[in-house]
Short mmCIF file of C-alpha atoms in Angstrom, two decimals:
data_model
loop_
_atom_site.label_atom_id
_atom_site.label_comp_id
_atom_site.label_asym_id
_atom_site.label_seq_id
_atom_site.Cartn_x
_atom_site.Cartn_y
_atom_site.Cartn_z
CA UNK K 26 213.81 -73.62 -21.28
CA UNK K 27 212.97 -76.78 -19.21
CA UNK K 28 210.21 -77.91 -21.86
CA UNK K 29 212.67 -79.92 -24.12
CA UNK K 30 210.17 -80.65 -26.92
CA UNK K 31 208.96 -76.86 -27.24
CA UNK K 32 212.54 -75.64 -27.45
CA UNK K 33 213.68 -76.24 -31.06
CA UNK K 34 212.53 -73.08 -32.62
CA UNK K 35 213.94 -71.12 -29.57
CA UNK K 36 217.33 -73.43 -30.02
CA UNK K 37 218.32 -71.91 -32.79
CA UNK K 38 217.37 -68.45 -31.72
CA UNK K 39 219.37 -68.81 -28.35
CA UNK K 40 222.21 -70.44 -30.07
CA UNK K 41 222.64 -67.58 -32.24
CA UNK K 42 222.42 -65.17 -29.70
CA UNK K 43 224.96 -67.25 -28.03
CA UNK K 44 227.50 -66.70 -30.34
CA UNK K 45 226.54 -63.20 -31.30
CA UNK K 46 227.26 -62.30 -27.69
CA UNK K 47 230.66 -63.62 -27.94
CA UNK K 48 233.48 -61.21 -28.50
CA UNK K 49 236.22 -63.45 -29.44
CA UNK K 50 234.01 -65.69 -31.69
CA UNK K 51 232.78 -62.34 -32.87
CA UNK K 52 236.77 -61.10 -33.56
CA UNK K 53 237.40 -65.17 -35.48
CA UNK K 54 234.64 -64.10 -37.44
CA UNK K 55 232.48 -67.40 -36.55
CA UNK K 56 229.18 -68.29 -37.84
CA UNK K 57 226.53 -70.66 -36.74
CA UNK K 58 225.03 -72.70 -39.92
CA UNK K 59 223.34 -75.22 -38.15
CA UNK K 60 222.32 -76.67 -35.01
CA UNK K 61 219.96 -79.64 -33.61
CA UNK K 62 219.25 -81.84 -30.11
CA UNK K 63 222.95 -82.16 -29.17
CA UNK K 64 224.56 -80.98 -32.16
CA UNK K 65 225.65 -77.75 -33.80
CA UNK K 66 228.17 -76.54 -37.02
CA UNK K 67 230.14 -73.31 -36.73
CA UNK K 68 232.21 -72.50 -39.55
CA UNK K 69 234.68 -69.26 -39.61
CA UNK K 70 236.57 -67.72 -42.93
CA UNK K 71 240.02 -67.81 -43.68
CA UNK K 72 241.83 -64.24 -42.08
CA UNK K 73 245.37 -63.19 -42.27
CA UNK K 74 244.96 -62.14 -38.53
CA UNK K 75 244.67 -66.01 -38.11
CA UNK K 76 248.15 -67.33 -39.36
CA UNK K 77 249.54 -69.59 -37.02
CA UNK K 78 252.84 -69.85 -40.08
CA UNK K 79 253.63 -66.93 -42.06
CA UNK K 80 255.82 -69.05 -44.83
CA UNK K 81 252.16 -70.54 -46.05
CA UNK K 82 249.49 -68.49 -44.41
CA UNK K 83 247.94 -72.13 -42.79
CA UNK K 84 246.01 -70.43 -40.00
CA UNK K 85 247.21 -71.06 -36.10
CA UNK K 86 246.07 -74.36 -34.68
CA UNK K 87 244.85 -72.46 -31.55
CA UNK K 88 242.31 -70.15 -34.27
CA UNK K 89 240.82 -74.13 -34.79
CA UNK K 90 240.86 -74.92 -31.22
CA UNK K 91 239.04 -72.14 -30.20
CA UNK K 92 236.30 -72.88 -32.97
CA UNK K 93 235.92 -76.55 -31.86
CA UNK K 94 235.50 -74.91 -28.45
CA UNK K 95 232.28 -73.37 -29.20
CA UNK K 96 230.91 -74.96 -31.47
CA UNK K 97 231.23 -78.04 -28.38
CA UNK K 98 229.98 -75.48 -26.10
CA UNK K 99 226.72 -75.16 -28.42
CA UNK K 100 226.42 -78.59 -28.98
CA UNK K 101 226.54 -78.97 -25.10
CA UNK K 102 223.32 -75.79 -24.80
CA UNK K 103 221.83 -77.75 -27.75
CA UNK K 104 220.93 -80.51 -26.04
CA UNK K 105 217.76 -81.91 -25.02
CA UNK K 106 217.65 -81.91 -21.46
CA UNK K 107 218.58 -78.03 -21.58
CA UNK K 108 221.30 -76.78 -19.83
CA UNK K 109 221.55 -73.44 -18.59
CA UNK K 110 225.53 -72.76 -18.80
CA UNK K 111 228.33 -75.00 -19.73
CA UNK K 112 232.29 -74.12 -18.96
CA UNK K 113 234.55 -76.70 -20.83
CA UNK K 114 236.56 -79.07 -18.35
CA UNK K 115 238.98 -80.37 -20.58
CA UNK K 116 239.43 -80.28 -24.78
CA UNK K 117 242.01 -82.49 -26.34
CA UNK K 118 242.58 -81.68 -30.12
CA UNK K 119 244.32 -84.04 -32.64
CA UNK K 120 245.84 -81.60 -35.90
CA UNK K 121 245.59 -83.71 -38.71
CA UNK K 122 246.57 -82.01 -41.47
CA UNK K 123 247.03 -78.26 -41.88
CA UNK K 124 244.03 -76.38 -42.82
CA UNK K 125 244.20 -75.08 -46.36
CA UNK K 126 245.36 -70.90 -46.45
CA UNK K 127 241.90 -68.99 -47.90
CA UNK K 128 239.41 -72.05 -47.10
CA UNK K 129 236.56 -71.90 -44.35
CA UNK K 130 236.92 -73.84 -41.62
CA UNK K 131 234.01 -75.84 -40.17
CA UNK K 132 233.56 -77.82 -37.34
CA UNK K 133 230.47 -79.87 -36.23
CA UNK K 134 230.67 -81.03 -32.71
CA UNK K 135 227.77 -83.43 -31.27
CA UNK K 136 227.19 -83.91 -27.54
CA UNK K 137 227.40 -87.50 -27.10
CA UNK K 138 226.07 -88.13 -23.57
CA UNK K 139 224.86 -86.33 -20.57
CA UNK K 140 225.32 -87.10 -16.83
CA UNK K 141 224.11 -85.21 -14.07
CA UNK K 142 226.63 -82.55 -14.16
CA UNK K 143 229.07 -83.62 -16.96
CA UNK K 144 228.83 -83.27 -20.84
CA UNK K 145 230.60 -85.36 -23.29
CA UNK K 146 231.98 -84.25 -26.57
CA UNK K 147 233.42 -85.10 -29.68
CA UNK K 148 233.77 -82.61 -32.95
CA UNK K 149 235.46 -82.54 -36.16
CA UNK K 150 237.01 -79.55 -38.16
CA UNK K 151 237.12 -79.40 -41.65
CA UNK K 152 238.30 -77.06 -44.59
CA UNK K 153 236.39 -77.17 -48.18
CA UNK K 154 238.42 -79.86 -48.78
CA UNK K 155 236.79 -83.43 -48.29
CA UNK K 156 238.57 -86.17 -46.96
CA UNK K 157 240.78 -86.08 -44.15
CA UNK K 158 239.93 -83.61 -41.41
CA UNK K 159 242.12 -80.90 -40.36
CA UNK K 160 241.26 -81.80 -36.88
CA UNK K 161 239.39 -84.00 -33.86
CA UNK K 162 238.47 -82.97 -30.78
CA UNK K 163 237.18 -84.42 -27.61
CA UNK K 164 236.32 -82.82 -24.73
CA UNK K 165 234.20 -82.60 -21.62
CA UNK K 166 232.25 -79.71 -20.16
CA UNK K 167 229.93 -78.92 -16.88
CA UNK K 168 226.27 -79.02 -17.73
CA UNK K 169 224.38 -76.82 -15.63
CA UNK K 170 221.07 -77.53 -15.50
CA UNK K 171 218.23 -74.86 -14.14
CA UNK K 172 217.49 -74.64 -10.81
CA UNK K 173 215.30 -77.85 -9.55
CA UNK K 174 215.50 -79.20 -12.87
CA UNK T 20 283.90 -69.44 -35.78
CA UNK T 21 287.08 -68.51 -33.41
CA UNK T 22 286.55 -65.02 -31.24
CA UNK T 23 289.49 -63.50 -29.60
CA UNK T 24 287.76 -62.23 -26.48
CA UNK T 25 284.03 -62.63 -25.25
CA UNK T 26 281.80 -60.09 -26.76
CA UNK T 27 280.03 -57.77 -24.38
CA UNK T 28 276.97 -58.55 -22.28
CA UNK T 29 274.61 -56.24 -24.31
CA UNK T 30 275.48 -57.13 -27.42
CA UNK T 31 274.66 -60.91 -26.78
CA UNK T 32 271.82 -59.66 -24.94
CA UNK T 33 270.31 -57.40 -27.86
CA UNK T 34 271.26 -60.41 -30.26
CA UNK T 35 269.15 -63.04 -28.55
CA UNK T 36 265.82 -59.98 -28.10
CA UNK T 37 265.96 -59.28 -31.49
CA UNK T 38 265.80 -62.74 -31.68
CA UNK T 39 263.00 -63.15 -29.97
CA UNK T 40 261.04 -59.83 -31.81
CA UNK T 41 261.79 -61.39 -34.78
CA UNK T 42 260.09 -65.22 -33.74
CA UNK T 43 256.78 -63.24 -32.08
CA UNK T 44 256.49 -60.44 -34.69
CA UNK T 45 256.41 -63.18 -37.62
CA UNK T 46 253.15 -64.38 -36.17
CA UNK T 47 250.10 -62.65 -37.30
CA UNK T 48 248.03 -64.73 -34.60
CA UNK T 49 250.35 -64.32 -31.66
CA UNK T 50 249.18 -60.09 -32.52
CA UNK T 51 245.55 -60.50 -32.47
CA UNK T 52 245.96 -62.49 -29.41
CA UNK T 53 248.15 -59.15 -28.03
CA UNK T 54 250.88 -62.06 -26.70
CA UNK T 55 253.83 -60.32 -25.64
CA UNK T 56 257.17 -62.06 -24.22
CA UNK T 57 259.37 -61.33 -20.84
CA UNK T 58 262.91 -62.98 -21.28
CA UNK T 59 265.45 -63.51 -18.40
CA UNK T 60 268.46 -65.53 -19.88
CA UNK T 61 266.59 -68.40 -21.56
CA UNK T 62 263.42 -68.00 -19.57
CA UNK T 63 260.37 -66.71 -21.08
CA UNK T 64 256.84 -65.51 -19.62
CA UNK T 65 253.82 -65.10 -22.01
CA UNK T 66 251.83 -62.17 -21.25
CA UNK T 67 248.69 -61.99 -22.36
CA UNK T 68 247.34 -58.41 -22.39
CA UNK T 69 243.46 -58.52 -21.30
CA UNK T 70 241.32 -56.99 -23.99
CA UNK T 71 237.67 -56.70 -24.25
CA UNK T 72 237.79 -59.17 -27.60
CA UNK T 73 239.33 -62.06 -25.65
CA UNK T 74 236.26 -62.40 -23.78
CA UNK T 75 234.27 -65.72 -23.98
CA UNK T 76 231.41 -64.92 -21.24
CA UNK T 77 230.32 -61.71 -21.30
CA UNK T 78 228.15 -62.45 -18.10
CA UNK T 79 231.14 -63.69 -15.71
CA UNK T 80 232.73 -62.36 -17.32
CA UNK T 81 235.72 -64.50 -18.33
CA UNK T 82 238.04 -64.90 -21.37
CA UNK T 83 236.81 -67.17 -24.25
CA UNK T 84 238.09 -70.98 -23.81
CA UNK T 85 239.80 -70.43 -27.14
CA UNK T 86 241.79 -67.29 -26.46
CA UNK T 87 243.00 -69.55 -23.48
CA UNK T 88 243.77 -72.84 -25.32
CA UNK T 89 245.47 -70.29 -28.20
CA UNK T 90 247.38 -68.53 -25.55
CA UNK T 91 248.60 -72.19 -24.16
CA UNK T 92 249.52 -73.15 -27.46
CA UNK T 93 251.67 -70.11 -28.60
CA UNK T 94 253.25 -69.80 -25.56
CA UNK T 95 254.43 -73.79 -25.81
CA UNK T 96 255.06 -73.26 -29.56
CA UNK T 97 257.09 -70.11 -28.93
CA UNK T 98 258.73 -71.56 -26.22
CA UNK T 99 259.73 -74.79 -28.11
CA UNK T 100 261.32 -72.79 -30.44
CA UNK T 101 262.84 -70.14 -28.38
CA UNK T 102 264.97 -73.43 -26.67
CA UNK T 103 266.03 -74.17 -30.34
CA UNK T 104 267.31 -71.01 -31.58
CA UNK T 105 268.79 -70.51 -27.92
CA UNK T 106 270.55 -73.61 -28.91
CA UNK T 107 271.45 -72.67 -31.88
CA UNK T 108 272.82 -69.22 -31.10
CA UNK T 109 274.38 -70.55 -28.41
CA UNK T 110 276.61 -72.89 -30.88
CA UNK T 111 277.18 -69.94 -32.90
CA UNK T 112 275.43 -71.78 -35.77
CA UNK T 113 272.48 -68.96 -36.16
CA UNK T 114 272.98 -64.99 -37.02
CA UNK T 115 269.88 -63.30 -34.98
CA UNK T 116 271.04 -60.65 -37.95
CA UNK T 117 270.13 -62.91 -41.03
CA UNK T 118 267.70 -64.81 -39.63
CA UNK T 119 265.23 -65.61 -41.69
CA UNK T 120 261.65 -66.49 -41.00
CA UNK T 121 261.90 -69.53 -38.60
CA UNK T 122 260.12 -72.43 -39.08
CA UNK T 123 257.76 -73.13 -36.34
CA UNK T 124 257.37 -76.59 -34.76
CA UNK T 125 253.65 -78.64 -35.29
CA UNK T 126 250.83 -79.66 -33.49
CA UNK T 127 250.30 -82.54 -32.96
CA UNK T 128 248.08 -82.79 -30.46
CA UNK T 129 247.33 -80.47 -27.36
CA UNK T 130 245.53 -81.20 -24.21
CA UNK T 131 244.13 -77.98 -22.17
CA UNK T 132 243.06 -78.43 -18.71
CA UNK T 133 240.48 -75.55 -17.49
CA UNK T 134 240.85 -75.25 -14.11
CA UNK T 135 239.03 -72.21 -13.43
CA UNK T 136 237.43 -69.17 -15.63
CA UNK T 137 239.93 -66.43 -16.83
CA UNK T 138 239.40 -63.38 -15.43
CA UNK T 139 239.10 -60.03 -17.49
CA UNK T 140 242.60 -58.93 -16.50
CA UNK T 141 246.24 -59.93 -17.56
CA UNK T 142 247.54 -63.67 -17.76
CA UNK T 143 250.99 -65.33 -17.58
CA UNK T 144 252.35 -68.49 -19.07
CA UNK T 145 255.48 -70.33 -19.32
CA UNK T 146 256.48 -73.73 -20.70
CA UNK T 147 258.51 -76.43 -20.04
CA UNK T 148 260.26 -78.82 -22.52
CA UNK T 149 259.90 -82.37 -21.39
CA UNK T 150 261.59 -84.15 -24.41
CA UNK T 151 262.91 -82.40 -27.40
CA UNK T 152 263.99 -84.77 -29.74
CA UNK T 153 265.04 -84.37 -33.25
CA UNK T 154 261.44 -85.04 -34.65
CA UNK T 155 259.53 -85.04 -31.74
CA UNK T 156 259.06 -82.40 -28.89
CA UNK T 157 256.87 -82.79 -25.80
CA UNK T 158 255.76 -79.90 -23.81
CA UNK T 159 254.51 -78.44 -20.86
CA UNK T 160 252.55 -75.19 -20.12
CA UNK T 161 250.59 -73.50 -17.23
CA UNK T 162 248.73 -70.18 -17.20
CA UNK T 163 248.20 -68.12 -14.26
CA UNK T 164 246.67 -64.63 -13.43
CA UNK T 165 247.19 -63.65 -9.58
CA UNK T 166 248.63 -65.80 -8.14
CA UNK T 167 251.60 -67.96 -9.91
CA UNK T 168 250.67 -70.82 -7.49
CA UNK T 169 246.99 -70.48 -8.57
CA UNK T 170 246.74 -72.00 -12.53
CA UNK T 171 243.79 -71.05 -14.23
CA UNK T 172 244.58 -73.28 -17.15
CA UNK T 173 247.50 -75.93 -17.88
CA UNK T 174 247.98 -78.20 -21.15
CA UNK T 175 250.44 -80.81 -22.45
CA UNK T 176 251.15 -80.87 -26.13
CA UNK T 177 253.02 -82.88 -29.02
CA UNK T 178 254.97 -81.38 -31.65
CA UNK T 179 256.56 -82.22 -34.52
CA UNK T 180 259.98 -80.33 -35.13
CA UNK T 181 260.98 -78.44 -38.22
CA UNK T 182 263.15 -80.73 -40.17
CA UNK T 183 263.82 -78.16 -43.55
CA UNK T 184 266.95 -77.05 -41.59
CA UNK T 185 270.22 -78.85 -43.28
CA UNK T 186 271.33 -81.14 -40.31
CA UNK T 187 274.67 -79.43 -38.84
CA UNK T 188 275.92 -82.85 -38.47
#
């Protein structure tokens, strides 16, 4: 875990565990597509369980928040200097537009910079829609690194 | 709307619950989350009933940051429009009877502090309204599980009110 440059292979593998061991990210249904040094994609399918307003069916802006919350949690266990945990501090979300009823949502969320304890983030959500976003996020999280590292 | 004498307690109480059933049970999301609501007067407490999906960590374990920021965010939208129909059945202007659907205020933007993991047991939540305006609505909401003193989670959040309504100028 500590060797950065041996740990792509294994990223992906961890990363996917990570999310498979997640109940709720299990229960939205979330899926990792891709993931890199820093960087990872989760997308999740339109649900009925999800809508936020009943009149359209536009899912619940916290179903999006909670997506852009892992997928900048993985983003923040993606990156190279390995951490071993991360806990988000704070995540501000800007809603856009609303998300179109039946689409996927997909959010990519890149770790932008690394202190000794503190990871930056910033990730976008989108529908299968291109153009505008549905959403931004920026957040940061604690990056704990393994013991003596 | 004239009334010759004030109607009984429980019949404005069961008027303003059903209400309130109506504006939670309209919400698929609010029932995956298992959100219920607490009203005294025009006070309301989010409950969040722990279940073993809301968990985030398995190895803390701890609820999932999302369940939290969702939990926040119904409980401020909820809120927000809990103080608008209050206000509205308070003027006599809404029948809790012939309601229909309400529309629910937007997100604009919503700020979640996490100030310490969830634990795998119950949570609480109640908002505050620091502006509502007739477009714009600013609100504030904390989360607790013990202690009420002890937040686990807080957030601030924009919203942009429902305007469909026909002004009752």
């Amino acid at each position: 875990m500590s060797d950065a440059d041996s740990a792509r292979p294994d990223k992906a593998k961890i990363a996917a565990q990570f999310i498979g061991a997640i109940p709720f990210s299990q229960a939205l249904g979330m899926e990792l597509d891709e993931i890199g040094d820093g960087w990872a994609r989760i997308s999740m399918p339109w649900s009925e369980a999800l809508v936020g307003e009943p009149r359209t069916g536009v899912i619940h802006g916290g179903a999006v928040s909670a997506l852009m919350d892992t997928c900048g949690g993985a983003a923040v266990m993606a990156h190279p200097q390995g951490a071993v945990s991360t806990a988000t501090i704070d995540l501000r979300i800007d809603y856009m537009r609303a998300a179109t009823p039946g689409q996927r949502v997909t959010a990519e969320a890149t770790c932008h910079h690394v202190t000794r304890h503190v990871a930056f983030v910033r990730a976008v959500a989108r529908d299968e829609e291109a153009g505008t976003p549905v959403a931004t996020a920026t957040g940061a999280f604690t990056f704990q690194r393994a013991e003596g590292a | 709307m004239s009334r010759e004498k004030p109607e009984p307690v429980q019949v404005i109480k069961e008027r303003r619950d059903r209400a309130l059933a109506r504006l939670i049970s309209s919400v698929p999301y609010v029932r995956l989350l298992g959100i219920g609501f607490d009203r005294h007067g025009d006070e309301l407490t989010a409950i969040l009933r722990f279940d073993d999906h809301l968990i985030g960590n398995p190895l803390l374990p701890a609820l999932h940051g999302g369940v939290t920021a969702s939990f926040l965010e119904v409980t401020a939208t909820l809120h927000l429009s809990w103080t608008w129909l209050w206000d509205e059945m308070e003027a006599g202007r809404l029948n809790a009877e012939h309601l229909e659907l309400p529309r629910l205020p937007k997100t604009i933007d919503f700020t979640v502090d996490y100030l310490r993991a969830g634990l795998p047991r119950d949570a609480y939540a109640r908002a505050r309204v620091n502006r509502l305006g007739r477009r714009y609505a600013s609100v504030h909401v904390e989360a607790w599980q013990d202690h009420r003193e002890r937040l686990f989670a807080a957030a601030t959040g924009h919203f942009l009110m429902p305007q469909s309504e026909p002004a009752a100028t």
